[in-house]
XYZ file of C-alpha atoms in Angstrom:
523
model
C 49.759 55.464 -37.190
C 46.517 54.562 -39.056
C 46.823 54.559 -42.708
C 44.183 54.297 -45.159
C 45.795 49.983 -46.552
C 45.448 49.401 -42.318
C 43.059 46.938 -40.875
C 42.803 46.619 -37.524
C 42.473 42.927 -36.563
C 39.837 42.259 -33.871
C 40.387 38.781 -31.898
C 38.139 36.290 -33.206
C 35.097 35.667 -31.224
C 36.298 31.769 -30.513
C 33.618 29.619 -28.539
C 36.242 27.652 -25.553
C 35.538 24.288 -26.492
C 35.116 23.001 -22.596
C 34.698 19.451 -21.882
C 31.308 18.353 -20.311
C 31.614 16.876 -17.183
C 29.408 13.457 -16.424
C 26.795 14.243 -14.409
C 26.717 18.090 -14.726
C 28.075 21.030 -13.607
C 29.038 21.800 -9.918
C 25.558 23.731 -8.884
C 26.651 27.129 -6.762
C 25.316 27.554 -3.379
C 22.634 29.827 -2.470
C 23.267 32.226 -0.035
C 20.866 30.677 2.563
C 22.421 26.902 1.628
C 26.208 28.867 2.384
C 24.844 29.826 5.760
C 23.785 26.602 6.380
C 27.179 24.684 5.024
C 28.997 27.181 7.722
C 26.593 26.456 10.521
C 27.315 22.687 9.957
C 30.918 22.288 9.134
C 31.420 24.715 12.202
C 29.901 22.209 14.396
C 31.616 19.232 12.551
C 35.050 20.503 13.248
C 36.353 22.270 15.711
C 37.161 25.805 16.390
C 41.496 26.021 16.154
C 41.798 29.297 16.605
C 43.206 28.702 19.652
C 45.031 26.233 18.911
C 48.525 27.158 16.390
C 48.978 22.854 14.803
C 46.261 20.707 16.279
C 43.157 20.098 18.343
C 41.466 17.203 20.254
C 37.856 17.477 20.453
C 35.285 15.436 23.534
C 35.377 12.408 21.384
C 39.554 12.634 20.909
C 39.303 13.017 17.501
C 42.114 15.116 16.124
C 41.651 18.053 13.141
C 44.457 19.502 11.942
C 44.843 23.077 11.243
C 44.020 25.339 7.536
C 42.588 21.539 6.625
C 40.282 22.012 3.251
C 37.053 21.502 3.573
C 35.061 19.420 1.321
C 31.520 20.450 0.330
C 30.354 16.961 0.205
C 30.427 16.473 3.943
C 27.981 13.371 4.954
C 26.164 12.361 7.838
C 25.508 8.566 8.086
C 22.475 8.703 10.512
C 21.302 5.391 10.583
C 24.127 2.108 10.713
C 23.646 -0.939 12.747
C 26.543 -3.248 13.903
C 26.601 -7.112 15.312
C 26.092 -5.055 18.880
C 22.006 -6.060 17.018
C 21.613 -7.314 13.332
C 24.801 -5.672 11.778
C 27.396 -8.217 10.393
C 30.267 -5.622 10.887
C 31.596 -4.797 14.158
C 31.616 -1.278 15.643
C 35.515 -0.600 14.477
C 34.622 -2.543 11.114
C 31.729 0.070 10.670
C 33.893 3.105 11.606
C 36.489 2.078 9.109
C 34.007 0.983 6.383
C 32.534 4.615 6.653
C 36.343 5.915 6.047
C 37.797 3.550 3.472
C 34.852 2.116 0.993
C 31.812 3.834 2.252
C 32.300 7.035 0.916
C 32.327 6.535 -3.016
C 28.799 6.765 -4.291
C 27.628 8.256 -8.064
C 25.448 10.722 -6.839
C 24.551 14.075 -8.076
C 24.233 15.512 -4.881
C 21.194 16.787 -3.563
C 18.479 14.253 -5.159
C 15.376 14.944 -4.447
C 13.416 11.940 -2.744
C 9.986 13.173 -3.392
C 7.853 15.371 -5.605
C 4.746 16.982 -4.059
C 2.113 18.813 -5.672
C -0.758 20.475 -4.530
C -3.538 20.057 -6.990
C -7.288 20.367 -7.409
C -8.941 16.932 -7.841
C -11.240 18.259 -10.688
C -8.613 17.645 -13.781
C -6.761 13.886 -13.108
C -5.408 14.833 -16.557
C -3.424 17.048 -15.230
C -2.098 14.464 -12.395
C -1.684 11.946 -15.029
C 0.947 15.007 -16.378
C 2.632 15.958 -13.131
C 3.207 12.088 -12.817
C 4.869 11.721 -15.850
C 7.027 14.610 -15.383
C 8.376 13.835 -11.933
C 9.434 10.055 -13.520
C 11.012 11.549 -15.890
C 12.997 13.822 -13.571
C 13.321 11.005 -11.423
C 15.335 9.458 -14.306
C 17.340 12.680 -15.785
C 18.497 12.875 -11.529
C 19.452 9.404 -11.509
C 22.135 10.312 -14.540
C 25.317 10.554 -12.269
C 29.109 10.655 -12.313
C 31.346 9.326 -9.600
C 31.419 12.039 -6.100
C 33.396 11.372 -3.681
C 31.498 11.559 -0.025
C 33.055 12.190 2.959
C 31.579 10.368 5.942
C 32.340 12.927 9.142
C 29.085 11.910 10.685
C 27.938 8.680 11.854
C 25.666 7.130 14.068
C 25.576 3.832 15.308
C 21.862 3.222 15.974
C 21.812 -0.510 16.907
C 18.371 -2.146 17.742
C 17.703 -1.559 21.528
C 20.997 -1.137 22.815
C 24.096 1.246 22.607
C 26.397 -1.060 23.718
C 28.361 -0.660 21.057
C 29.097 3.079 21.182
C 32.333 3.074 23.212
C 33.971 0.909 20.873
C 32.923 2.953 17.641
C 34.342 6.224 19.217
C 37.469 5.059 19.850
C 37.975 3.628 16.131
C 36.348 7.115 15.078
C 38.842 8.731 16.471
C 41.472 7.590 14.260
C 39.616 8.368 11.531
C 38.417 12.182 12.112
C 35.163 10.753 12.427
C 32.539 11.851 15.406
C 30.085 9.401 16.243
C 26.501 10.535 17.238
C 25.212 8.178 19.825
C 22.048 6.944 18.968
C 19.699 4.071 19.115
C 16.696 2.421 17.125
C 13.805 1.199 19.681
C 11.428 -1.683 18.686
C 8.234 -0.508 19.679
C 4.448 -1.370 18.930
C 1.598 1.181 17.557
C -1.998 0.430 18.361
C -5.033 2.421 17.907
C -7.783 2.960 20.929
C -10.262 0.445 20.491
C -8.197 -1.501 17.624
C -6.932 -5.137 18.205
C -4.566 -4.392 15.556
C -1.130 -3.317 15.887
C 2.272 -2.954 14.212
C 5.805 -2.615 14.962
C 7.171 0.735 14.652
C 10.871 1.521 14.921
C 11.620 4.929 16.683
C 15.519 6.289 16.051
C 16.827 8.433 19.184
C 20.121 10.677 18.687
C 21.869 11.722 21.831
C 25.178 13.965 22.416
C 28.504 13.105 23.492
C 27.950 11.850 26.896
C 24.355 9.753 26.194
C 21.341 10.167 27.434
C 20.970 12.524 30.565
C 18.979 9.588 32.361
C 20.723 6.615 31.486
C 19.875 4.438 33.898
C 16.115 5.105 32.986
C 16.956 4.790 29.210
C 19.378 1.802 29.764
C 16.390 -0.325 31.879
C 13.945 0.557 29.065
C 16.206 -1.343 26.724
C 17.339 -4.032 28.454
C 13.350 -4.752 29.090
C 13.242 -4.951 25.429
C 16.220 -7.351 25.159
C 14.323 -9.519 27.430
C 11.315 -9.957 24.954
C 13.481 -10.573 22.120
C 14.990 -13.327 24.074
C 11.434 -14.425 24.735
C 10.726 -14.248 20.789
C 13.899 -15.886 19.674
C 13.549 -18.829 21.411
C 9.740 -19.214 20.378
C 11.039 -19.010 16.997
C 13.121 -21.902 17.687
C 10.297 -23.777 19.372
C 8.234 -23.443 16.680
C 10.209 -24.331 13.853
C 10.964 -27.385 15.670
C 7.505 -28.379 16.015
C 7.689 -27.920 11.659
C 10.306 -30.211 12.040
C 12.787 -27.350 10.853
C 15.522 -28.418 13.961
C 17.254 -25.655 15.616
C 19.224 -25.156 18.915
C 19.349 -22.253 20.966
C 22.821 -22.608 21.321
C 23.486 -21.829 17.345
C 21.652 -19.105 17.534
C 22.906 -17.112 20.407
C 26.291 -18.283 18.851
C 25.438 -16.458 15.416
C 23.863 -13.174 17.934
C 27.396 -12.799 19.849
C 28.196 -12.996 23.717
C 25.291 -10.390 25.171
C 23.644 -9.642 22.145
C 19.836 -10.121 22.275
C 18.984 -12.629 19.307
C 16.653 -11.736 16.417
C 14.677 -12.811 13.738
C 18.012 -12.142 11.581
C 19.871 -14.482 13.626
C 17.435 -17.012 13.833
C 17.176 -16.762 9.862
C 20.933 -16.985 9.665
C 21.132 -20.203 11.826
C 18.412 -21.889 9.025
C 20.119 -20.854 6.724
C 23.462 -22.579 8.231
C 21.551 -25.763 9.479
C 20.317 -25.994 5.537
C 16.596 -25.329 6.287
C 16.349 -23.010 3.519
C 18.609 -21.662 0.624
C 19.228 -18.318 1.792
C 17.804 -15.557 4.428
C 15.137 -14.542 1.845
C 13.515 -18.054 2.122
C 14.369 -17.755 5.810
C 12.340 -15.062 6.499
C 9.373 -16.119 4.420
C 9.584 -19.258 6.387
C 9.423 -17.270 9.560
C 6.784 -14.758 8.146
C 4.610 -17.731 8.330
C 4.254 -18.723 11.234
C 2.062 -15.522 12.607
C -0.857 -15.939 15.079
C -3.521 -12.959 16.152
C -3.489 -11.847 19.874
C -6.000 -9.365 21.302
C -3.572 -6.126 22.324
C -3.405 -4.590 25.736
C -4.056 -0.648 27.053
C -0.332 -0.842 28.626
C 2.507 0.865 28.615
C 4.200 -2.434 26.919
C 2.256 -4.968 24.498
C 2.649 -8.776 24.838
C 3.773 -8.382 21.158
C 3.985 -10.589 18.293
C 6.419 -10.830 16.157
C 6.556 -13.648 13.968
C 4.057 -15.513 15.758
C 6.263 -15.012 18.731
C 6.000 -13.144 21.487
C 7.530 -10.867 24.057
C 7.810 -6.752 25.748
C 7.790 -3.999 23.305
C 6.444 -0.815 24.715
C 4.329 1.754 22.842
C 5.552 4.004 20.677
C 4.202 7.012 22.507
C 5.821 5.938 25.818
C 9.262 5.674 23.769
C 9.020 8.859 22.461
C 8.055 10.415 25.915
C 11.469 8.765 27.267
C 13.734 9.990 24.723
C 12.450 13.405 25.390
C 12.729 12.331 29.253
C 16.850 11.769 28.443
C 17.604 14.431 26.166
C 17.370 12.580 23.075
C 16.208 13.296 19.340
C 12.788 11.400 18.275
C 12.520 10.500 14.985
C 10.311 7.554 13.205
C 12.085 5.411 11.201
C 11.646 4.002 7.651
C 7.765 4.849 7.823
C 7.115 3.884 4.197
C 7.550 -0.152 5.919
C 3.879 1.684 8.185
C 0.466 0.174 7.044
C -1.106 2.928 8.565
C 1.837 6.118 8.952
C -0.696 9.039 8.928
C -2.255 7.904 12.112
C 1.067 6.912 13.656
C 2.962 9.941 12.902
C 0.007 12.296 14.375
C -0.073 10.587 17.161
C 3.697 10.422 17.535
C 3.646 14.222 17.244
C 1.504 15.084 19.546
C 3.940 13.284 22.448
C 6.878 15.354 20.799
C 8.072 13.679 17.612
C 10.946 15.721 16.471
C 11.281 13.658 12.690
C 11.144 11.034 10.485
C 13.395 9.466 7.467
C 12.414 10.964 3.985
C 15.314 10.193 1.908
C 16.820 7.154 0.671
C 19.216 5.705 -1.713
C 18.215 2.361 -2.548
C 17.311 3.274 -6.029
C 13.049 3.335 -5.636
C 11.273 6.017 -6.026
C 9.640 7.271 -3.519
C 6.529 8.274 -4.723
C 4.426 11.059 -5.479
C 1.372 12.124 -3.615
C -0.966 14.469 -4.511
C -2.831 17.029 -1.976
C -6.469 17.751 -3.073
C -8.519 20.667 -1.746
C -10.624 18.767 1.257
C -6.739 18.184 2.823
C -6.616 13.950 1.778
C -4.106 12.489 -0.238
C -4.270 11.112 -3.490
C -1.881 8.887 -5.185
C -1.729 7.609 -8.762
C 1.445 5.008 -8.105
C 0.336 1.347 -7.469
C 0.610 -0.064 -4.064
C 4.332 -1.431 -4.906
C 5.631 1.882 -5.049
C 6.400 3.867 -2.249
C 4.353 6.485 -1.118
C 6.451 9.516 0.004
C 6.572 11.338 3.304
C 8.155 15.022 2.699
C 4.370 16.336 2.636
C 3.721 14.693 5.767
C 6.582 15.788 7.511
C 5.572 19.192 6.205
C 2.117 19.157 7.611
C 3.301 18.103 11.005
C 6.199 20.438 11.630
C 8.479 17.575 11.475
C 12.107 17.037 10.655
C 13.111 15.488 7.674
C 15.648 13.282 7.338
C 17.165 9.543 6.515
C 20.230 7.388 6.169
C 21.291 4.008 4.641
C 20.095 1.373 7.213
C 22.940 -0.243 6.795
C 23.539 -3.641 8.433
C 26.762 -4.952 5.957
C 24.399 -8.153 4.618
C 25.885 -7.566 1.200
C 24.442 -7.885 -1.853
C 23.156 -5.358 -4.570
C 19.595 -4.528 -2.599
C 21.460 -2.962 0.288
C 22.405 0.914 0.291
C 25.866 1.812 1.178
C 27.193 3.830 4.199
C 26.550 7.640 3.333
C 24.975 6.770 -0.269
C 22.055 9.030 1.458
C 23.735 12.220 0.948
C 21.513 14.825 2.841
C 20.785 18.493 1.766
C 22.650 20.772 3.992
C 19.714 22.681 4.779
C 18.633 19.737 6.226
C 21.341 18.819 8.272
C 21.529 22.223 9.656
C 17.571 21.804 10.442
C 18.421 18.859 12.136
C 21.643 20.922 14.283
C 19.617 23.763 14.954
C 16.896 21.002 16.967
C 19.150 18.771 18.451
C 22.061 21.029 19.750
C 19.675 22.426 22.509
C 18.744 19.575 23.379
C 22.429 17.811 23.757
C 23.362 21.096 25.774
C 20.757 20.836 28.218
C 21.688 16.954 28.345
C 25.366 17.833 29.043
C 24.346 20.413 31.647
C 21.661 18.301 33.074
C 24.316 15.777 33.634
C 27.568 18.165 34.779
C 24.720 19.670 37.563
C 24.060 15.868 39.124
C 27.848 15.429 39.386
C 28.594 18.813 40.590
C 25.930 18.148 43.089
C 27.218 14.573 44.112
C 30.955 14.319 42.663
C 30.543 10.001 42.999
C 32.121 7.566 40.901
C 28.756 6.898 39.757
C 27.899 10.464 38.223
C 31.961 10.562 37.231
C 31.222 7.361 34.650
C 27.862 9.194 33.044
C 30.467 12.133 31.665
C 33.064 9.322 31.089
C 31.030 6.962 29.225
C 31.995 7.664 25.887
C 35.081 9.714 26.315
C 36.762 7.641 29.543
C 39.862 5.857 28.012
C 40.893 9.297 26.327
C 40.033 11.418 29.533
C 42.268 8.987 31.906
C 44.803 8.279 29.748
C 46.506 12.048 30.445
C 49.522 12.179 32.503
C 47.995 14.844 34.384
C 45.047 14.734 37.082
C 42.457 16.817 35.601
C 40.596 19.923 37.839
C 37.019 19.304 37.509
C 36.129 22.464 37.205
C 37.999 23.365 33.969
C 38.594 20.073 33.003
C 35.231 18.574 32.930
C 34.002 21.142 31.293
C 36.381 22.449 28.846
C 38.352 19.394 27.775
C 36.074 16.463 28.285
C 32.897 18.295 26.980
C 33.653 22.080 25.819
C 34.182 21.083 22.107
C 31.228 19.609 21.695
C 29.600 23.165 22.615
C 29.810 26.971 20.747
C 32.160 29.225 22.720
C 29.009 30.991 23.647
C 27.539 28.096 25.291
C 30.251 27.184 27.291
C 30.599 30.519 29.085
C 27.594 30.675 29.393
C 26.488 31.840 33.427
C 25.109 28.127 33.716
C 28.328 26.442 33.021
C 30.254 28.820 34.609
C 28.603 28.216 37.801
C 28.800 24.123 37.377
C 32.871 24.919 37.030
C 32.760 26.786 40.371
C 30.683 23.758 42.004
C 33.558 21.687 40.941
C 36.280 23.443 41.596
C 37.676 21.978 45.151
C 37.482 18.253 43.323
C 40.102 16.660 41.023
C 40.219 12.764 39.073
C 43.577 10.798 39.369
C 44.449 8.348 36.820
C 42.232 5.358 38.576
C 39.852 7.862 37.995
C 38.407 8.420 41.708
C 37.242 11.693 42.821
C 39.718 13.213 45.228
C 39.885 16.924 46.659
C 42.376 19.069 44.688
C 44.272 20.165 47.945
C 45.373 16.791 48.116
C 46.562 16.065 44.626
């Protein structure tokens, strides 16, 4: 009852006192960005729905079932190991990614670059738009401490994949898939230009490699051969400036089969006591250039520190990795005196991308699009320009990764510190994933054709030890298909008429555990 001496007591309007977090609040996905986490952390683990406690997928790498999955899933897509310059060995690299390479303060999806498309009648107005990207530049660089979960990496070694097997195997422990992949040292010249400049093309490939390895693998080792060439020219060289060095301490510091490099060749000065450190080392090096007149071939007698030795064009390596069933895309162009010109060009021969993003704390510029289509910038020369509008223009992917070689030291960026939008990364799924399909069919077709020992190791290559390791001979037909490569494939594209008709090609053939081809009757 209500009497006339009765208040009714409202609850007070109290304001939650909530502690602010460092670096912000969580930002909610879109619904486009949700479609896009799906798409990508479907293809990063497996499917286990057929599956009631755990799963193996084409690279062995187990998943357990109803596991959480984090939103800050990374892919590392550029790492080098001593297989070229690294200092960290494939396994080393794997379990770097797992244990220390995954704590970064980031605020997750950074922009890299801040394009505007202006009129070139009021530079006031740039002079503004400058101002207010540095300063966002700054307010994005406040962060707190995410943790990053490496699921992704490739190993993208200079001119060799060598080390691939190896990092698979460790990855497997970890619940890590490796990409396959490989950076190729290539030149860029201009018709009727006696200049020219290296230019370093990445290639990503699926599971099983390149779909013409032999092709790919001859490419390479032609490479090698000049960098042998270069290495010991170095060494000649510095001898002659009496700066002693023997071949022998350098291929020492390379590793048994590794090509030798300038990095190795700096590293041995260092050691001998030449200079104080690889800085000096490679100013020392820098210095002994020379001017060549270049050559309308498929590979340039190339300099490269005054030394040199093969390096094809960049258009023919492009043309090849599209030949094998491989991803094209330029590396760090920002290191490019002249990256307009090369990345047209590059395009035209089927350029699928090039690195945007990057975590090394510089900005990466701002450029400014004026109405007759050139570019303007306001930054000084030793800031970097940036390449999102140029990747725009062109159609092109955009992507990056740390470069990381395990030198040390504050300059260098760690392993996933480049954490990439996941609109991105699905871009960069929804391109390549055709392509690694065809690659896997291309190469299931030319051992269904000719079951040899030969086409047996191009399906094997990166997945042998856990393929013949069963206790079990496998049937070719299924188990080729679905439990070598099926994981790395939708549901859809494994049933698809085209694999279903490679399974019936392979049907009468099984592997035993020396893994020779023998008819099923007879196992």
């Amino acid at each position: 009852m209500v009497g006339d001496g009765h208040v009714e007591k409202r609850p007070k309007d109290k304001k939650k006192k909530t502690k602010k977090k460092r670096g912000g609040g969580k930002k909610k996905m879109t619904a486009e960005q949700s479609l896009a986490f799906n798409s990508v952390t479907e293809w990063v683990y497996l499917d286990q729905s057929h599956s009631s406690s755990s799963s193996e997928d084409d690279f062995g790498v187990h998943q357990i079932l109803n596991r959480a999955v984090d939103n800050n899933v990374v892919f590392e897509l550029h790492s080098h190991s001593n297989f070229s310059d690294g200092y960290l060995s494939p396994s080393k690299l794997v379990e770097r990614a797992h244990c220390n390479g995954v704590e970064e303060a980031l605020t997750g999806e950074q922009p890299s670059s801040y394009i505007f498309g202006l009129s070139s009648e009021d530079y006031t107005v740039h002079i503004i738009a400058l101002l207010i990207c540095l300063l966002f530049h700054i307010l994005t660089s406040r962060t707190g401490n995410v943790k990053l979960l490496v699921k992704v990496l490739a190993l993208t070694d200079h001119d060799t994949m060598s080390g691939i097997p190896e990092a698979i195997e460790t990855a497997r422990r970890f619940g890590i898939k490796i990409i396959p992949g490989v950076e190729i040292s290539t030149i860029f010249s201009q018709r009727g230009s006696e200049s020219e400049e290296p230019v370093h093309i990445l290639a990503y490939y699926s599971s099983c490699g390149p779909s013409k390895y032999e092709e790919l693998e001859n490419f390479l080792a032609n490479i090698r051969d000049g960098r042998f060439l270069r290495a010991k020219d170095m060494i000649l060289k510095l001898n002659k400036l009496k700066l002693p060095l023997k071949w022998e301490h350098v291929a020492k510091i390379a590793g048994k089969g590794v090509a030798p490099g300038r990095l190795h060749v700096a590293r041995a000065m260092v050691e001998a006591g030449h200079v104080e450190n690889l800085k000096h080392a490679f100013a020392d090096i820098s210095m002994m250039g020379d001017m060549h007149t270049p050559h309308e071939t498929d590979y340039k007698v190339s300099v490269c520190c005054g030394c040199r030795g093969s390096q094809p064009l960049a258009e023919v390596a492009v043309e090849l990795i599209h030949r094998t069933s491989g991803l094209a895309v330029l590396a760090h162009p920002w290191a490019l005196k002249n990256p307009a010109a090369i990345i047209r060009k590059l395009k035209d021969v089927g350029l699928h991308g090039l690195e945007v993003y990057r975590s090394d704390g510089k900005l990466v510029g701002v450029i400014f699009t004026l109405q007759d289509g050139s570019l303007f910038s306001l930054l000084p020369l030793t800031v970097l320009f940036a390449y999102t509008d140029l990747a725009d223009t062109y159609g092109l992917l955009k992507l990056g990764g740390s470069d990381y070689h395990g030198r040390g030291g504050h300059g260098e960026s760690e392993l996933g510190s480049v954490k990439l939008p996941v609109l991105v990364l699905n871009d960069f799924l929804k391109v390549a994933r055709p392509i690694w399909c065809g690659a896997i069919k291309e190469i299931l077709e030319s051992y269904a054709d000719e079951p040899s020992d030969s086409n047996l190791s191009h399906i094997t290559r990166y997945g042998r030890g856990k393929m013949l390791k069963r206790n079990y001979p496998l049937n070719c037909g299924k188990g080729l298909v679905d439990e070598c490569l099926s994981l790395w494939l939708t549901n859809e594209e494994r049933q698809s008429a085209e694999f279903e008709a490679i399974k019936l090609k392979l049907s009468h053939v099984s592997i035993n555990q020396g893994g020779l081809n023998v008819p099923i009757e007879s196992v």
